[in-house]
């Protein structure tokens, strides 16, 4: 409930303690429910006009003319067939004819829509016979016995019937009935279900036959005919089963029962009314033949109603010649003659007025055809007389007025403007008001799906209840460019005076359309434009009026369908508006996600282009994996108006689209959708993807893969650095990651070209890997969340994560999840998968530990300063060979830091080699192979102690040389 209170804390007095049964009768889908109370039916019945279904053109026939065709002295059957779409007045006309015939003293058996065939034969017809003739109807007891057995022992009945029906089918030509025990059981279950259907009442009857053509095709135990068509085969089974039922229980057919009843009535012709002819489907052909029988012994009047599908069996040459056929609706439409926009208020008036009829508050003056011509003054002691709030124009209609009811009818889809649908909708809205779900009928959610293009001043969209009041109760005033609302209605619904203080609404006395002057609310339809000062015009020239902007014209044209779109975005009336709303929502999400990237300031994006939307609207079908659901009902009308305005300008004049104004109005809500979309994409494709890793490693997360890709890239960039959180921070911050030169050289000797290319391609994509790391682990612009990275490294070292990737899972990653037009997450994941495969080829290469061990043994404890001094001395010796001097001179170029770096690498390689696991094996191999390929290692292996000695003290050189050459 809103802040609006009802005047004096109450509804209209008639609705304070309304009879729910009465309300149900008035709004019932079935006319017979109203017709059971003759006073109610007579009060609410609107004269019906139909079409002569067999005449050329649209020949109209009144219900009185139809009734006049019935003659109690007719010597043979007379049949009136009423065809029409659902809800177009067939039942109403049946009820009218039934009442008229009963008033004329005719015995009428009215079969309503929820009757089943056995109930008609075992209960309805026998009871009708007892009431009018007395005694028991011959043959009815057998039907009652069948009904009882079907209801209580249907398994046994089905078994008996199937046994006889199979024999009946076997007697036919071109059949092959050789059922297995399983097929016979299935057939018995099939027949049992059909017997149930013809013996239990339902909410609405449906056409029931034992076997339909489609069932012949679907069930092998029915398809026993060699040459019959599906239709003929179904008919044969129906005859066989029905014959078996009648043989077993000696039951008459429906036409036989009616013949017996009719003969006992004599000259007092009975009337049988089938409100829905489909209920007689099993006996339809026999009943048709009976109705067409021209014998003077038959004396039934039949009123048959149904859709044209159910009455098609009556369209025989004989039937078309002898029966009267009428159609309630126009061809290819549900519209009827007796209900349109001009007559809809008078049509619904007695339905609403009857609620206030009991105490004399509402009664009508009618003409000879029952048409309302005026409303009578309320009885002296009635509630309306004591209240005095309503005047005669809407006393019977309150809480509606005439305009409101017209707009409900006009708002229904053209194909849905049926009497039944109109009554239902009015009473759905009324019920919301009676139950106090809303303060005013205009605020009922039941109205949201109706087309109503009336619009108000944009500022009034901030007060929804006032906007809806104007939209549904207001009268158009072109002079004022406003909707004029009789002030009694906001008063009746408890609108407080201060509710509209800040709104551009004027209160004043006006002359209303229905006469008399009344205080009214003048609610402007559009924004009030500032008037420009008038300019003097030259007599010889006429200034044309400036046209409004096309964008504003478009907004005014479609914004009246906002409520329709909110209720049903697929509504055809809102199709134009839907384009603008989608444009606005998509463009806003594009902006708020920085081009549909998955993290703020991130690099990974999801392609949402062309006609693709990142959302699906509630009620428009299932959500795709890359979409979020947006419910238009979550927006206020002013929010929707802001979206519409932006969408129109974005489509028609993009440069003028005011995105800031949109975000000022709906920014918080749209930001929430943007966050939800990002979370949805990450969740659906990355973070909870169960197929990305092999089954044994499904506990892995996408974040593990991000760390692993960067870790392997860092390892290839510098295999002498252990992969730690700090190393990944360095790799993330590096301008460029490239394959180590020594590593590249030695791998070229150990890998085929394809695998070399795999590693090269992986390292070419490291900028995107750095971007992924930033998307998931950046704590600030340049600093990563090292603790989280440590946790992932502890859980799974990089190469092991890549080793757990599943190729099919990588293949299923969407190509639309990408960094640029050429590089997707799938590309990066495949590169990681392939590089792991390439590195696995060289894992455990024996040269790696050998080289590390040799270099470590040669250099451990070496002081480069001392070595350089010794080498300078050696160079003065004439007996040392030039080659040895050259290689020793080359060694002398290395600094102590360079020597220590190589020794550290040797230690790392040794540590990794002693560990277990894929990552340690691969990293240890890469570190050792770089040592193997390193220039210093080559220098050490080339030191040669051979050559002439020129004399002098050589002891230090020999000692050093021995150290270098030991083990070569």
Coordinates of C-alpha atoms in Angstrom, one line a residue, residues 719-720 740-747 749-750 845-856 894 902 905-906 909 924-942:
X719 CA 64.9 -19.6 -16.6
X720 CA 67.5 -18.7 -13.9
X740 CA 65.7 -16.1 -23.5
X741 CA 68.4 -16.0 -26.3
X742 CA 70.5 -18.9 -24.9
X743 CA 67.3 -20.9 -24.4
X744 CA 66.1 -20.1 -27.9
X745 CA 69.4 -21.3 -29.4
X746 CA 69.6 -24.6 -27.6
X747 CA 65.9 -25.4 -28.0
X749 CA 68.6 -28.0 -31.6
X750 CA 66.3 -30.1 -29.5
X845 CA 67.2 -33.6 -20.7
X846 CA 70.4 -35.0 -19.2
X847 CA 72.6 -32.2 -20.5
X848 CA 70.9 -29.8 -18.1
X849 CA 72.2 -31.3 -14.8
X850 CA 75.5 -32.2 -16.4
X851 CA 76.2 -28.7 -17.5
X852 CA 75.1 -27.3 -14.1
X853 CA 77.3 -29.7 -12.2
X854 CA 80.4 -29.0 -14.4
X855 CA 80.1 -25.2 -14.2
X856 CA 79.4 -25.3 -10.5
X894 CA 83.5 -11.8 -16.9
X902 CA 75.8 -18.5 -13.2
X905 CA 71.6 -20.7 -11.6
X906 CA 73.5 -23.9 -11.0
X909 CA 69.0 -26.1 -11.2
X924 CA 65.1 -27.4 -13.9
X925 CA 65.7 -28.5 -17.5
X926 CA 65.4 -25.0 -18.8
X927 CA 67.7 -23.6 -16.2
X928 CA 70.3 -26.3 -17.0
X929 CA 70.0 -25.9 -20.7
X930 CA 70.6 -22.2 -20.5
X931 CA 73.8 -23.0 -18.4
X932 CA 74.7 -25.5 -21.1
X933 CA 74.3 -22.9 -23.8
X934 CA 75.8 -20.0 -21.9
X935 CA 79.1 -18.5 -23.4
X936 CA 80.9 -18.9 -20.1
X937 CA 80.3 -22.7 -20.1
X938 CA 81.8 -22.8 -23.6
X939 CA 84.8 -20.8 -22.4
X940 CA 85.5 -23.1 -19.5
X941 CA 85.4 -26.1 -21.8
X942 CA 87.9 -24.5 -24.2

